[in-house]
Coordinates of C-alpha atoms in Angstrom, one line a residue:
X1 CA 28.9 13.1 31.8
X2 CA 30.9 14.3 28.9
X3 CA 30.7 14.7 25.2
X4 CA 31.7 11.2 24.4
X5 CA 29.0 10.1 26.4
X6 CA 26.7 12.3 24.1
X7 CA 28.2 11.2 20.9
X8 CA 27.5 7.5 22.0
X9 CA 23.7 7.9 22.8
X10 CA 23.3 9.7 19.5
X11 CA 24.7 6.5 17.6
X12 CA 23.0 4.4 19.8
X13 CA 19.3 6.1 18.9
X14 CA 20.4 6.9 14.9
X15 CA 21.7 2.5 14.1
X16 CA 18.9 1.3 16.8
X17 CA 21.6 -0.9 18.2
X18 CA 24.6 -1.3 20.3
X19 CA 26.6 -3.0 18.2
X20 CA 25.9 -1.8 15.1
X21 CA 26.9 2.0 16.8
X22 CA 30.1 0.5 18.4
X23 CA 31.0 -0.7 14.9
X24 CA 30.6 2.8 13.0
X25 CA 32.1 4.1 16.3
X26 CA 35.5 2.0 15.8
X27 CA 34.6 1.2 19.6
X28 CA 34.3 -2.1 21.4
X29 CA 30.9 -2.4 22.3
X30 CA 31.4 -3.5 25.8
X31 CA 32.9 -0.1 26.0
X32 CA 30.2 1.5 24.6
X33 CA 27.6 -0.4 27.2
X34 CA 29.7 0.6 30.0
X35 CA 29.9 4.2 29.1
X36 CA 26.1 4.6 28.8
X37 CA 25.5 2.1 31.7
X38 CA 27.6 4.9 33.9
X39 CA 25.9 7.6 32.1
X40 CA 22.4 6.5 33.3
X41 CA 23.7 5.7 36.9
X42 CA 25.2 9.2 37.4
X43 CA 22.0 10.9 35.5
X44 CA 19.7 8.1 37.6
X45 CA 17.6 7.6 34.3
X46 CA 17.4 4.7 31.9
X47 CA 18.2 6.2 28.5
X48 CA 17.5 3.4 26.6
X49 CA 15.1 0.2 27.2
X50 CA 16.9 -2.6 25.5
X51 CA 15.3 -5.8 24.1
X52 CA 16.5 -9.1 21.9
X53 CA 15.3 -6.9 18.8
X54 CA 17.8 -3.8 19.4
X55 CA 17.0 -0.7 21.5
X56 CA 14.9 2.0 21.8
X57 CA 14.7 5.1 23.5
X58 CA 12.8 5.7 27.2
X59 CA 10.6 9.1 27.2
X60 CA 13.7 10.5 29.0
X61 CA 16.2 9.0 26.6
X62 CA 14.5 11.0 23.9
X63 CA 14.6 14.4 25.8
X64 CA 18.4 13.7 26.6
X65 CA 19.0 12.6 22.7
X66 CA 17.6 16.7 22.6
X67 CA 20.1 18.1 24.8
X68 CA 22.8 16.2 23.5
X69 CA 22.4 17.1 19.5
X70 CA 21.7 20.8 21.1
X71 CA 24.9 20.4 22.7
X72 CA 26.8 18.7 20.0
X73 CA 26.2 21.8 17.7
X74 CA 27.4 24.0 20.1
X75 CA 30.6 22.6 19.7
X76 CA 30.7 22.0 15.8
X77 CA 30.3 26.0 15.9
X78 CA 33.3 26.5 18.2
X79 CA 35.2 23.8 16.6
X80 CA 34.9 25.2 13.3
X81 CA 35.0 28.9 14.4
X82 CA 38.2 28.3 16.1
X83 CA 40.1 25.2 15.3
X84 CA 44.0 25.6 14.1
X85 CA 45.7 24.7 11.2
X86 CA 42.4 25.0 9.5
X87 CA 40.2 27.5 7.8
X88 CA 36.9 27.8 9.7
X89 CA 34.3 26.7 7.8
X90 CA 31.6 29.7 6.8
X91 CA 27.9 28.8 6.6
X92 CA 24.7 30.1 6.1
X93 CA 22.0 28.6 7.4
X94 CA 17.9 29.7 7.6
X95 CA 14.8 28.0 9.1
X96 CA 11.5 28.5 7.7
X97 CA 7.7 28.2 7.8
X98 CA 6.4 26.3 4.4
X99 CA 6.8 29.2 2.2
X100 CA 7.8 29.1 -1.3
X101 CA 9.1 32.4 -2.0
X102 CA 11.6 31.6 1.3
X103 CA 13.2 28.5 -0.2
X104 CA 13.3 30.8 -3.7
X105 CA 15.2 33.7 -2.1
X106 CA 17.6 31.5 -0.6
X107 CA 18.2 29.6 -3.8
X108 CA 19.2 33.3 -5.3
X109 CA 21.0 33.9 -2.9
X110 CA 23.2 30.6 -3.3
X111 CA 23.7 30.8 -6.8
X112 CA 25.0 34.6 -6.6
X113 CA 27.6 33.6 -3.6
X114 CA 29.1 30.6 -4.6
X115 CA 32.5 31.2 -3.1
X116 CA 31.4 33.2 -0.2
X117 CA 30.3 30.0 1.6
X118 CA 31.8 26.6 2.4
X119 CA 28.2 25.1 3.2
X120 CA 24.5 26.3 3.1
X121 CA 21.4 24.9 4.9
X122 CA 17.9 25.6 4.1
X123 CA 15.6 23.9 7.0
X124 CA 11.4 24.0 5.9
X125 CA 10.4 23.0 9.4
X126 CA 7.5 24.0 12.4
X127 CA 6.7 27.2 13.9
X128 CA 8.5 26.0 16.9
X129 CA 11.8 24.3 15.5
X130 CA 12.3 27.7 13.7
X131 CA 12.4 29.5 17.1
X132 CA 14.3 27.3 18.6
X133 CA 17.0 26.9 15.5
X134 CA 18.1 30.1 15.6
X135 CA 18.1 30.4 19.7
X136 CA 20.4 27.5 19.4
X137 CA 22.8 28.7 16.8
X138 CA 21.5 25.9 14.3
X139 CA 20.4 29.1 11.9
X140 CA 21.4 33.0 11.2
X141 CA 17.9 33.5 10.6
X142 CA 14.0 32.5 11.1
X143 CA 11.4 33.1 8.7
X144 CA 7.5 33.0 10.0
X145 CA 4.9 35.4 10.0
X146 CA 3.3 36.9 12.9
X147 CA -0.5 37.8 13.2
X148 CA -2.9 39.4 15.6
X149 CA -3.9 35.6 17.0
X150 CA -0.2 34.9 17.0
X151 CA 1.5 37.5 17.9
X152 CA 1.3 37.4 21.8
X153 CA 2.6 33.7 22.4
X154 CA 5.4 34.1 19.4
X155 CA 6.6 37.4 20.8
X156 CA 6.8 36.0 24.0
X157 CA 9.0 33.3 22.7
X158 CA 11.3 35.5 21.1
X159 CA 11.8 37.4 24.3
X160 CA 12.2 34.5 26.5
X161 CA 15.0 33.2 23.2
X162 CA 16.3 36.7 23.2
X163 CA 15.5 36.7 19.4
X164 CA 14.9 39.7 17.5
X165 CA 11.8 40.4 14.7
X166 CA 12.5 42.4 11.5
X167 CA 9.4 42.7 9.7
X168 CA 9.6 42.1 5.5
X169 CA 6.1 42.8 4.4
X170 CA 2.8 42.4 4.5
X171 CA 0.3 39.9 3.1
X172 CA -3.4 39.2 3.0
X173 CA -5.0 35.5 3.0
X174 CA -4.8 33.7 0.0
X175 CA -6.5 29.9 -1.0
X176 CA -4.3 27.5 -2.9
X177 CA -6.2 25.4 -4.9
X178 CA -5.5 22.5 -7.2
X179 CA -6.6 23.6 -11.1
X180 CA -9.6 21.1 -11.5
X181 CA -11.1 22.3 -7.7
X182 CA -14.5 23.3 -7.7
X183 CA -13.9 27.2 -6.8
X184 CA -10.7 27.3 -9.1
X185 CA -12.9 29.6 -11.6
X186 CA -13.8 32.2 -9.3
X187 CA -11.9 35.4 -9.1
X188 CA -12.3 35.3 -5.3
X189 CA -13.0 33.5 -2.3
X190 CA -15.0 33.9 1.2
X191 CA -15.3 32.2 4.1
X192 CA -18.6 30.6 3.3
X193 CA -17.2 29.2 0.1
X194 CA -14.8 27.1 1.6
X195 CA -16.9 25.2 4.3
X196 CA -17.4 22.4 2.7
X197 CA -13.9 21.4 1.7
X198 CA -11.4 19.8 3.7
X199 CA -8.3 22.1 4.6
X200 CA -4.8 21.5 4.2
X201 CA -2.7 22.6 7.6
X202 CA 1.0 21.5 8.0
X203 CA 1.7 19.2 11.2
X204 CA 3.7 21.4 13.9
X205 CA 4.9 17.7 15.6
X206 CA 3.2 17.5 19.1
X207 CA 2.6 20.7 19.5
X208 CA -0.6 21.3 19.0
X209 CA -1.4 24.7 20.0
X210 CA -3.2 26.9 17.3
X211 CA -0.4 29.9 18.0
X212 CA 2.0 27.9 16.1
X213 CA -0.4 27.1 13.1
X214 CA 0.6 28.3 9.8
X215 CA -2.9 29.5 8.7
X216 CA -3.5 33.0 8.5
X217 CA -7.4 32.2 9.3
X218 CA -8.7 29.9 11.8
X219 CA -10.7 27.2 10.5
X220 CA -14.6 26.4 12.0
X221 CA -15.1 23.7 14.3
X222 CA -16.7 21.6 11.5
X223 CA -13.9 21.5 9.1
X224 CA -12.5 18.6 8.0
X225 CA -8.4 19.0 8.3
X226 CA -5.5 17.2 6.2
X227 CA -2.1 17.3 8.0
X228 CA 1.0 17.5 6.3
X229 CA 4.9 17.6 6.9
X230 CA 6.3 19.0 3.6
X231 CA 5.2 20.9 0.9
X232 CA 5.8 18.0 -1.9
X233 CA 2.8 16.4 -0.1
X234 CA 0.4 19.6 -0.1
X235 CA 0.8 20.0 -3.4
X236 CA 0.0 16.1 -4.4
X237 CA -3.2 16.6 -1.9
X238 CA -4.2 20.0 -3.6
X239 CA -4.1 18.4 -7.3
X240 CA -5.5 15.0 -6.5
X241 CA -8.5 15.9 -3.6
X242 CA -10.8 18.8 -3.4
X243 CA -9.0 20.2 -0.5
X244 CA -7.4 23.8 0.3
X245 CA -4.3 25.5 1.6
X246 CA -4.6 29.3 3.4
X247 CA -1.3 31.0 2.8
X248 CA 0.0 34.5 1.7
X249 CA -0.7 34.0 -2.0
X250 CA 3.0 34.0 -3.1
X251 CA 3.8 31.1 -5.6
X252 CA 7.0 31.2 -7.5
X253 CA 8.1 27.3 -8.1
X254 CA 7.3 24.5 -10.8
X255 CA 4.5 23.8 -9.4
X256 CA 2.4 27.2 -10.0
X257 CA 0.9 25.3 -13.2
X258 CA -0.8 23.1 -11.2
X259 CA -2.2 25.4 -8.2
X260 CA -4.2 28.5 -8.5
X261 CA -4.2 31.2 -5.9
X262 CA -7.2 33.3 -5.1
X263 CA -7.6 36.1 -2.6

């Protein structure tokens, strides 16, 4: 196996065909076949399962396409921390929990260093993906909060990623509500007051354990739950349904007209 190999695959998967990836390649694609033919035979898997309508990934096609973007960034980091005749590129990068104040911070802090960066990424992704960005060198940093139902499996994580947990604060649980909801005119909120509403939880992507759940309370058995993947969509459900969001209580974007938070 070698890089090319890895390059190949992730064409392959991203333009769903072999000829279309051998064309942005500048590769024949009878070269490209061969190459990944040889690839499965010395990995003995079948990375793809190929039909008249394109390709498509095999279960372990899509855990090598892991290993190989994992790998792939590796080497962008060395390449661009020690390639000659070249100034290595400087970047920032965080991975984050849906948090609003996160994606604000960072914002400051792009606007104030302008020059002191050649590139800067701001990932709002899983519990999971967050760990695993920064154990693989993807991000500097991690933003999610740990809890006494958490803390156990996330620690546990970070020890086995050799990742390191600087606390910023503390934070009590809030409810996000859209203005017109039902409970938007009180000054607080309890437990009882929210069991008829549905609950707003963002997806963690196949894994389904509650340890990586973003809610700072666990919701009854009877609840009726919305999933998510971005905030754009939470707020859209929280002004247009009667549903509810569980977070810290921090709102700072254009969007705080529209919501109102309530301990």
């Amino acid at each position: 196996m070698n890089i090319q190999q890895c390059r190949y695959v992730i064409a392959i998967a991203e333009y769903g065909s072999f000829r279309e990836a051998a064309k942005q390649l500048y590769v024949a694609q009878s070269s490209l076949s061969s190459s990944i033919k040889e690839l499965e035979n010395e990995l003995a898997i079948e990375i793809f399962n190929r039909s008249q309508r394109g390709v498509e990934l095999t279960e372990d096609g899509a855990e090598f396409l892991e290993h190989a973007n994992k790998i792939l960034s590796q080497i962008e980091i060395i390449e661009g921390r020690y390639q000659k005749n070249s100034e290595p590129l400087k970047r920032f990068s965080v991975s984050s929990q849906h948090y609003d104040f996160a994606s604000e911070a960072f914002s400051k802090i792009v606007s104030k260093n302008t020059k002191g960066y050649g590139e800067y990424r701001f990932f709002e992704t899983n519990t999971l993906k967050v760990l695993e960005d920064v154990k693989n060198f993807e991000s500097e940093i991690g933003i999610l909060y740990l809890s006494e139902a958490n803390q156990k499996v996330i620690k546990q994580y970070m020890k086995d990623f050799r990742l390191e947990f600087t606390r910023l604060g503390d934070f009590h649980p809030h409810v996000f509500l859209g203005i017109h909801h039902p409970l938007a005119q009180k000054k607080n909120i309890s437990i009882e007051d929210l069991e008829e509403f549905p609950l707003i939880r963002f997806s963690q992507e196949g894994n389904s354990s509650d340890h990586f759940s973003e809610d700072i309370l666990e919701p009854n058995e009877k609840t009726v739950i919305i999933y998510a993947s971005d905030r754009g969509t939470v707020v859209n459900f929280l002004t247009n349904t009667n549903s509810y969001l569980l977070g810290s209580g921090i709102l700072r974007s254009f969007v705080k007209d529209k919501l109102v938070v309530l301990p």
